[in-house]
């Protein structure tokens, strides 16, 4: 009933999380109504995604050789904040109070789902420790998986470097990237 | 903080109706996680949108010269159903009981917003009437704008062809006490 390319667009949009037929149609009509250069902008952004990969140092998303945070000489390289994913990294960056480096695990240990330490970017964290590294801040979700992963990393590194955690200030059972900036700031200050 | 193309993608997605920063980020991460050929599919669909235009006969969306409904010889060309937009056309097509043709106005008369009959595809409707045309069915929203537009078209065409409207009433499966007063009034008037 719809032109083929329009139908294709709806099918593509239905793959987005939480988007059903009605919403996909609404989005498709909206995109149809966009100026051509705005449609082009979305096309170009999609085309550019293939250049994005994980930073070999910290695991953050980047389209450069090394990510902009690892590359930044003004950041305090004695601190490494461990996060589950780049979404959480982005949430911490937004509060603009943390000036150290990051380490992105790209997941959490989940025995039930078969996600073991070897599947995560944990070895990379141990490997990048130097004499300069003074503190590892664990900023993982306060969930069972986050707790398990935190305990694992603590055990692995506690003899080599000081390991702290974000203070509880983050609602227990909540998702880190949904925490408001003040809660995140408090949690950062009260790390232990 | 995000790679530039990823940030561009978020900015594009925020233009979708009802999508804010958090949702746009969630969509962008989801798209990042798609297989490359699925990402390509979305790109191709977007690229194809520029071939979509209004059918010169009825105003429906098409990527062909004439839309698939106007082209279909099995449809009853004595009936023309007038709709506001292709979304409403799609809704009627989905019920699979109407087998006539359509005419898409691409809007409704709205004096306040300065949308006058000349801005809509109304002249095109008058122009396509032939001796074959037996009935014009007005299927416009039961709003002030829909009402205004229906009255305008009725006045314009009533001497040339039979003009009918969709019946108003209580939605099937709906609860009478949830029907708004105007619907109830219409349902009472249209009793049979």
Tab-separated table of C-alpha atoms in Angstrom:
chain	number	residue	atom	x	y	z
A	1	UNK	CA	0.000	0.000	0.000
A	2	UNK	CA	2.856	2.364	0.844
A	3	UNK	CA	5.599	2.965	-1.728
A	4	UNK	CA	8.298	0.315	-1.301
A	5	UNK	CA	10.996	2.627	0.083
A	6	UNK	CA	8.560	4.090	2.563
A	7	UNK	CA	7.594	0.599	3.691
A	8	UNK	CA	11.322	-0.218	4.006
A	9	UNK	CA	11.780	2.858	6.157
A	10	UNK	CA	8.947	1.789	8.457
A	11	UNK	CA	10.436	-1.715	8.732
A	12	UNK	CA	13.832	-0.244	9.641
A	13	UNK	CA	12.369	2.109	12.237
A	14	UNK	CA	10.430	-0.732	13.851
A	15	UNK	CA	13.775	-2.214	14.865
A	16	UNK	CA	14.342	0.676	17.273
A	17	UNK	CA	13.767	-0.247	20.932
A	18	UNK	CA	10.153	0.170	22.014
A	19	UNK	CA	8.946	1.252	18.559
A	20	UNK	CA	5.888	-0.504	17.104
A	21	UNK	CA	4.092	-0.144	13.785
A	22	UNK	CA	2.178	3.049	14.660
A	23	UNK	CA	5.228	4.873	16.024
A	24	UNK	CA	7.387	3.705	13.112
A	25	UNK	CA	4.771	5.097	10.693
A	26	UNK	CA	4.673	8.370	12.608
A	27	UNK	CA	8.476	8.616	12.458
A	28	UNK	CA	8.509	7.714	8.743
A	29	UNK	CA	5.976	10.446	7.922
A	30	UNK	CA	8.017	12.913	9.980
A	31	UNK	CA	11.203	12.007	8.096
A	32	UNK	CA	9.328	12.361	4.780
A	33	UNK	CA	8.445	15.884	5.842
A	34	UNK	CA	12.037	16.873	6.644
A	35	UNK	CA	14.042	19.134	4.347
A	36	UNK	CA	16.234	17.168	1.986
A	37	UNK	CA	19.454	18.355	3.660
A	38	UNK	CA	18.185	17.151	7.033
A	39	UNK	CA	17.359	13.739	5.543
A	40	UNK	CA	20.868	13.792	4.055
A	41	UNK	CA	22.295	14.584	7.482
A	42	UNK	CA	20.776	11.411	8.911
A	43	UNK	CA	22.081	9.391	5.944
A	44	UNK	CA	25.578	10.806	6.422
A	45	UNK	CA	25.526	10.116	10.158
A	46	UNK	CA	24.531	6.509	9.466
A	47	UNK	CA	27.250	6.186	6.849
A	48	UNK	CA	29.806	7.492	9.360
A	49	UNK	CA	28.975	4.865	11.983
A	50	UNK	CA	31.253	2.305	10.354
A	51	UNK	CA	34.274	4.475	11.303
A	52	UNK	CA	33.372	4.231	14.985
A	53	UNK	CA	35.235	1.613	17.006
A	54	UNK	CA	36.396	1.055	20.557
A	55	UNK	CA	39.410	3.045	21.741
A	56	UNK	CA	42.230	0.472	22.108
A	57	UNK	CA	43.274	2.091	25.401
A	58	UNK	CA	40.034	2.550	27.312
A	59	UNK	CA	37.260	0.959	25.233
A	60	UNK	CA	35.358	4.237	24.696
A	61	UNK	CA	33.693	4.848	21.305
A	62	UNK	CA	35.840	6.828	18.902
A	63	UNK	CA	36.302	7.562	15.217
A	64	UNK	CA	39.966	8.429	15.802
A	65	UNK	CA	42.917	6.142	16.563
A	66	UNK	CA	42.709	6.915	20.289
A	67	UNK	CA	39.596	8.456	21.882
A	68	UNK	CA	39.469	12.162	22.688
A	69	UNK	CA	39.577	11.552	26.449
A	70	UNK	CA	42.685	9.331	26.385
A	71	UNK	CA	44.248	11.823	23.952
A	72	UNK	CA	43.576	14.821	26.236
A	73	UNK	CA	46.789	15.749	28.110
A	74	UNK	CA	44.895	17.980	30.544
A	75	UNK	CA	43.175	15.024	32.139
A	76	UNK	CA	44.433	13.445	35.346
A	77	UNK	CA	45.954	10.157	34.262
A	78	UNK	CA	46.321	8.951	37.856
A	79	UNK	CA	42.570	8.285	38.044
A	80	UNK	CA	40.715	5.655	36.036
A	81	UNK	CA	36.945	5.462	36.329
A	82	UNK	CA	35.552	2.048	35.343
A	83	UNK	CA	32.145	2.119	33.640
A	84	UNK	CA	29.895	-0.482	32.069
A	85	UNK	CA	29.448	1.268	28.747
A	86	UNK	CA	29.921	4.537	26.895
A	87	UNK	CA	26.405	5.632	27.867
A	88	UNK	CA	27.488	5.695	31.526
A	89	UNK	CA	30.741	7.388	30.556
A	90	UNK	CA	28.692	10.081	28.818
A	91	UNK	CA	26.533	10.519	31.934
A	92	UNK	CA	29.624	11.114	34.098
A	93	UNK	CA	31.195	13.435	31.536
A	94	UNK	CA	28.052	15.552	31.599
A	95	UNK	CA	28.483	16.471	35.274
A	96	UNK	CA	31.845	18.070	34.365
A	97	UNK	CA	33.485	17.434	37.736
A	98	UNK	CA	35.498	14.320	36.966
A	99	UNK	CA	38.747	14.988	35.139
A	100	UNK	CA	40.401	11.568	35.170
A	101	UNK	CA	40.440	8.836	32.545
A	102	UNK	CA	37.932	6.037	31.942
A	103	UNK	CA	37.858	2.350	31.313
A	104	UNK	CA	34.829	0.942	29.523
A	105	UNK	CA	34.098	-2.725	30.265
A	106	UNK	CA	31.429	-3.079	27.576
A	107	UNK	CA	29.214	-5.159	29.825
A	108	UNK	CA	28.948	-6.627	33.318
A	109	UNK	CA	29.645	-10.104	34.610
A	110	UNK	CA	26.425	-12.111	34.358
A	111	UNK	CA	26.815	-15.783	35.198
A	112	UNK	CA	23.243	-16.611	34.195
A	113	UNK	CA	23.714	-15.143	30.725
A	114	UNK	CA	27.181	-16.674	30.479
A	115	UNK	CA	28.991	-13.329	30.477
A	116	UNK	CA	32.280	-14.083	32.244
A	117	UNK	CA	35.198	-11.753	33.098
A	118	UNK	CA	37.034	-12.925	29.977
A	119	UNK	CA	34.246	-11.541	27.792
A	120	UNK	CA	34.688	-8.058	29.204
A	121	UNK	CA	37.452	-5.493	28.803
A	122	UNK	CA	38.851	-6.298	32.285
A	123	UNK	CA	42.265	-7.666	31.294
A	124	UNK	CA	42.774	-4.417	29.406
A	125	UNK	CA	42.273	-2.531	32.664
A	126	UNK	CA	44.931	-4.535	34.496
A	127	UNK	CA	47.297	-4.150	31.567
A	128	UNK	CA	47.079	-0.385	31.493
A	129	UNK	CA	47.973	0.144	35.161
A	130	UNK	CA	51.285	2.005	35.548
A	131	UNK	CA	53.173	3.522	38.490
A	132	UNK	CA	51.241	6.669	37.665
A	133	UNK	CA	47.873	5.053	38.358
A	134	UNK	CA	46.793	6.060	41.871
A	135	UNK	CA	43.127	5.098	41.975
A	136	UNK	CA	40.547	2.986	40.197
A	137	UNK	CA	37.009	4.277	40.707
A	138	UNK	CA	34.343	1.634	40.098
A	139	UNK	CA	31.236	3.353	38.726
A	140	UNK	CA	29.030	0.373	37.906
A	141	UNK	CA	25.269	-0.032	38.226
A	142	UNK	CA	24.130	-0.899	41.775
A	143	UNK	CA	22.646	-4.180	40.514
A	144	UNK	CA	23.650	-7.791	41.170
A	145	UNK	CA	25.725	-7.813	37.985
A	146	UNK	CA	27.347	-4.482	38.849
A	147	UNK	CA	28.109	-5.690	42.357
A	148	UNK	CA	29.605	-8.960	41.098
A	149	UNK	CA	31.773	-7.128	38.600
A	150	UNK	CA	32.903	-4.585	41.203
A	151	UNK	CA	33.870	-7.352	43.639
A	152	UNK	CA	35.745	-9.212	40.908
A	153	UNK	CA	37.776	-6.151	39.914
A	154	UNK	CA	38.413	-5.203	43.535
A	155	UNK	CA	39.813	-8.648	44.239
A	156	UNK	CA	41.906	-8.572	41.067
A	157	UNK	CA	43.488	-5.176	41.632
A	158	UNK	CA	43.397	-4.360	45.330
A	159	UNK	CA	47.039	-5.372	45.889
A	160	UNK	CA	48.231	-3.210	43.031
A	161	UNK	CA	46.240	0.009	43.321
A	162	UNK	CA	43.666	1.779	45.473
A	163	UNK	CA	40.168	0.752	44.374
A	164	UNK	CA	37.173	2.900	45.331
A	165	UNK	CA	33.487	2.850	44.468
A	166	UNK	CA	30.888	5.494	43.824
A	167	UNK	CA	29.032	6.358	47.017
A	168	UNK	CA	25.483	5.197	47.391
A	169	UNK	CA	23.663	8.222	46.357
A	170	UNK	CA	22.640	6.456	43.218
A	171	UNK	CA	19.235	4.917	43.836
A	172	UNK	CA	19.703	1.197	44.470
A	173	UNK	CA	18.330	-0.799	41.579
A	174	UNK	CA	18.450	2.260	39.348
A	175	UNK	CA	20.317	2.746	36.125
A	176	UNK	CA	23.376	4.931	36.263
A	177	UNK	CA	22.660	6.859	33.080
A	178	UNK	CA	19.248	7.877	34.408
A	179	UNK	CA	20.715	9.405	37.596
A	180	UNK	CA	20.383	13.193	37.782
A	181	UNK	CA	23.585	15.299	37.751
A	182	UNK	CA	23.432	16.209	41.477
A	183	UNK	CA	23.103	12.592	42.546
A	184	UNK	CA	25.970	11.676	40.277
A	185	UNK	CA	28.103	14.522	41.674
A	186	UNK	CA	27.396	13.420	45.283
A	187	UNK	CA	28.158	9.866	44.389
A	188	UNK	CA	31.445	10.941	42.846
A	189	UNK	CA	32.456	13.054	45.884
A	190	UNK	CA	31.521	10.364	48.383
A	191	UNK	CA	33.375	7.538	46.670
A	192	UNK	CA	35.062	5.132	49.072
B	1	UNK	CA	32.315	13.671	24.060
B	2	UNK	CA	30.650	11.281	21.613
B	3	UNK	CA	32.315	10.717	18.243
B	4	UNK	CA	31.090	13.375	15.829
B	5	UNK	CA	29.029	11.054	13.612
B	6	UNK	CA	27.380	9.517	16.648
B	7	UNK	CA	26.530	12.978	17.949
B	8	UNK	CA	25.154	13.838	14.472
B	9	UNK	CA	22.995	10.723	14.615
B	10	UNK	CA	21.592	11.727	18.018
B	11	UNK	CA	20.853	15.237	16.723
B	12	UNK	CA	19.024	13.774	13.701
B	13	UNK	CA	16.986	11.368	15.817
B	14	UNK	CA	15.962	14.158	18.183
B	15	UNK	CA	14.024	15.654	15.282
B	16	UNK	CA	11.592	12.733	15.385
B	17	UNK	CA	8.248	13.603	17.004
B	18	UNK	CA	8.252	13.145	20.779
B	19	UNK	CA	11.902	12.084	20.918
B	20	UNK	CA	14.157	13.826	23.469
B	21	UNK	CA	17.866	13.500	24.233
B	22	UNK	CA	17.610	10.256	26.269
B	23	UNK	CA	15.457	8.459	23.705
B	24	UNK	CA	17.610	9.709	20.823
B	25	UNK	CA	20.695	8.333	22.603
B	26	UNK	CA	18.950	5.025	23.194
B	27	UNK	CA	18.006	4.812	19.504
B	28	UNK	CA	21.524	5.782	18.430
B	29	UNK	CA	23.080	3.057	20.588
B	30	UNK	CA	20.568	0.575	19.191
B	31	UNK	CA	21.441	1.540	15.609
B	32	UNK	CA	25.165	1.229	16.460
B	33	UNK	CA	24.446	-2.328	17.578
B	34	UNK	CA	22.650	-3.296	14.339
B	35	UNK	CA	24.306	-5.493	11.742
B	36	UNK	CA	25.910	-3.482	8.987
B	37	UNK	CA	23.412	-4.664	6.356
B	38	UNK	CA	20.528	-3.519	8.554
B	39	UNK	CA	22.133	-0.106	8.963
B	40	UNK	CA	22.565	-0.091	5.173
B	41	UNK	CA	18.877	-0.915	4.767
B	42	UNK	CA	17.922	2.216	6.676
B	43	UNK	CA	20.354	4.291	4.601
B	44	UNK	CA	18.924	2.909	1.362
B	45	UNK	CA	15.350	3.550	2.492
B	46	UNK	CA	16.263	7.148	3.301
B	47	UNK	CA	17.987	7.540	-0.054
B	48	UNK	CA	14.864	6.224	-1.800
B	49	UNK	CA	12.580	8.823	-0.207
B	50	UNK	CA	13.473	11.422	-2.834
B	51	UNK	CA	11.723	9.267	-5.477
B	52	UNK	CA	8.461	9.480	-3.550
B	53	UNK	CA	6.013	12.131	-4.725
B	54	UNK	CA	2.278	12.710	-4.809
B	55	UNK	CA	0.285	10.758	-7.375
B	56	UNK	CA	-0.832	13.339	-9.973
B	57	UNK	CA	-4.309	11.771	-10.053
B	58	UNK	CA	-5.220	11.298	-6.390
B	59	UNK	CA	-2.426	12.858	-4.298
B	60	UNK	CA	-1.412	9.559	-2.660
B	61	UNK	CA	2.298	8.884	-2.040
B	62	UNK	CA	3.976	6.921	-4.801
B	63	UNK	CA	7.370	6.187	-6.302
B	64	UNK	CA	5.755	5.337	-9.653
B	65	UNK	CA	4.202	7.639	-12.236
B	66	UNK	CA	0.693	6.880	-10.982
B	67	UNK	CA	0.025	5.337	-7.561
B	68	UNK	CA	-0.744	1.635	-7.206
B	69	UNK	CA	-4.376	2.283	-6.251
B	70	UNK	CA	-5.163	4.522	-9.246
B	71	UNK	CA	-3.302	2.021	-11.433
B	72	UNK	CA	-5.338	-0.955	-10.159
B	73	UNK	CA	-8.039	-1.846	-12.713
B	74	UNK	CA	-9.872	-4.056	-10.238
B	75	UNK	CA	-10.887	-1.098	-8.127
B	76	UNK	CA	-14.296	0.498	-8.451
B	77	UNK	CA	-13.634	3.804	-10.187
B	78	UNK	CA	-17.191	5.048	-9.554
B	79	UNK	CA	-16.305	5.697	-5.887
B	80	UNK	CA	-13.847	8.308	-4.636
B	81	UNK	CA	-13.075	8.481	-0.920
B	82	UNK	CA	-11.695	11.870	0.153
B	83	UNK	CA	-9.113	11.750	2.974
B	84	UNK	CA	-6.946	14.312	4.708
B	85	UNK	CA	-3.637	12.529	4.196
B	86	UNK	CA	-2.029	9.228	3.214
B	87	UNK	CA	-2.017	8.101	6.857
B	88	UNK	CA	-5.834	8.121	6.845
B	89	UNK	CA	-5.826	6.435	3.430
B	90	UNK	CA	-3.637	3.700	4.924
B	91	UNK	CA	-6.061	3.294	7.859
B	92	UNK	CA	-8.986	2.768	5.480
B	93	UNK	CA	-6.988	0.401	3.261
B	94	UNK	CA	-6.236	-1.722	6.306
B	95	UNK	CA	-9.897	-2.545	6.900
B	96	UNK	CA	-9.962	-4.159	3.424
B	97	UNK	CA	-13.626	-3.473	2.771
B	98	UNK	CA	-13.376	-0.373	0.594
B	99	UNK	CA	-12.547	-1.052	-3.025
B	100	UNK	CA	-12.980	2.366	-4.608
B	101	UNK	CA	-10.430	5.078	-5.356
B	102	UNK	CA	-9.125	7.835	-3.111
B	103	UNK	CA	-8.460	11.524	-3.202
B	104	UNK	CA	-5.866	12.903	-0.763
B	105	UNK	CA	-6.333	16.574	0.152
B	106	UNK	CA	-2.997	16.870	1.964
B	107	UNK	CA	-4.510	18.962	4.741
B	108	UNK	CA	-7.742	20.502	5.940
B	109	UNK	CA	-9.129	23.999	5.622
B	110	UNK	CA	-7.941	25.980	8.643
B	111	UNK	CA	-8.800	29.669	8.518
B	112	UNK	CA	-6.833	30.468	11.687
B	113	UNK	CA	-3.659	28.955	10.268
B	114	UNK	CA	-4.347	30.506	6.868
B	115	UNK	CA	-4.922	27.168	5.113
B	116	UNK	CA	-7.506	27.962	2.440
B	117	UNK	CA	-9.179	25.663	-0.131
B	118	UNK	CA	-6.665	26.819	-2.753
B	119	UNK	CA	-3.830	25.365	-0.687
B	120	UNK	CA	-5.374	21.912	-0.721
B	121	UNK	CA	-5.813	19.349	-3.480
B	122	UNK	CA	-9.541	20.228	-3.872
B	123	UNK	CA	-9.501	21.575	-7.418
B	124	UNK	CA	-7.873	18.283	-8.439
B	125	UNK	CA	-10.907	16.472	-7.057
B	126	UNK	CA	-13.368	18.519	-9.107
B	127	UNK	CA	-11.202	18.094	-12.190
B	128	UNK	CA	-11.149	14.328	-12.016
B	129	UNK	CA	-14.922	13.864	-11.878
B	130	UNK	CA	-16.267	12.017	-14.928
B	131	UNK	CA	-19.614	10.552	-15.940
B	132	UNK	CA	-18.354	7.366	-14.318
B	133	UNK	CA	-18.061	8.977	-10.885
B	134	UNK	CA	-21.134	8.005	-8.864
B	135	UNK	CA	-20.232	8.952	-5.303
B	136	UNK	CA	-17.772	11.032	-3.318
B	137	UNK	CA	-17.293	9.741	0.259
B	138	UNK	CA	-15.934	12.363	2.638
B	139	UNK	CA	-13.797	10.604	5.279
B	140	UNK	CA	-12.374	13.590	7.136
B	141	UNK	CA	-11.678	14.014	10.852
B	142	UNK	CA	-14.732	14.970	12.927
B	143	UNK	CA	-12.991	18.216	13.968
B	144	UNK	CA	-13.850	21.830	13.181
B	145	UNK	CA	-11.354	21.775	10.313
B	146	UNK	CA	-12.686	18.465	8.998
B	147	UNK	CA	-16.229	19.743	9.243
B	148	UNK	CA	-15.372	22.994	7.450
B	149	UNK	CA	-13.614	21.111	4.672
B	150	UNK	CA	-16.473	18.618	4.295
B	151	UNK	CA	-19.019	21.429	4.052
B	152	UNK	CA	-16.893	23.243	1.477
B	153	UNK	CA	-16.545	20.171	-0.735
B	154	UNK	CA	-20.223	19.281	-0.346
B	155	UNK	CA	-21.225	22.744	-1.507
B	156	UNK	CA	-18.781	22.626	-4.401
B	157	UNK	CA	-19.816	19.228	-5.754
B	158	UNK	CA	-23.360	18.494	-4.630
B	159	UNK	CA	-24.896	19.527	-7.981
B	160	UNK	CA	-22.506	17.307	-9.909
B	161	UNK	CA	-22.308	14.100	-7.922
B	162	UNK	CA	-23.680	12.344	-4.854
B	163	UNK	CA	-21.638	13.329	-1.777
B	164	UNK	CA	-21.777	11.200	1.402
B	165	UNK	CA	-19.934	11.173	4.715
B	166	UNK	CA	-18.670	8.460	7.049
B	167	UNK	CA	-21.199	7.698	9.770
B	168	UNK	CA	-20.393	9.108	13.187
B	169	UNK	CA	-21.186	7.094	16.268
B	170	UNK	CA	-19.963	5.106	19.200
B	171	UNK	CA	-16.786	3.155	18.336
B	172	UNK	CA	-17.498	-0.571	18.112
B	173	UNK	CA	-16.399	-2.196	21.364
B	174	UNK	CA	-16.282	1.185	23.054
B	175	UNK	CA	-18.141	2.134	26.186
B	176	UNK	CA	-21.059	4.465	25.853
B	177	UNK	CA	-20.186	6.384	29.000
B	178	UNK	CA	-16.725	7.095	27.661
B	179	UNK	CA	-18.052	8.662	24.473
B	180	UNK	CA	-17.750	12.437	24.428
B	181	UNK	CA	-20.977	14.505	24.215
B	182	UNK	CA	-20.466	15.448	20.552
B	183	UNK	CA	-20.026	11.806	19.536
B	184	UNK	CA	-23.097	10.848	21.537
B	185	UNK	CA	-25.115	13.610	19.925
B	186	UNK	CA	-24.007	12.498	16.472
B	187	UNK	CA	-24.769	8.862	17.336
B	188	UNK	CA	-28.244	9.841	18.519
B	189	UNK	CA	-28.923	11.887	15.389
B	190	UNK	CA	-27.736	9.071	13.141
B	191	UNK	CA	-29.823	6.397	14.810
B	192	UNK	CA	-31.442	3.898	12.487
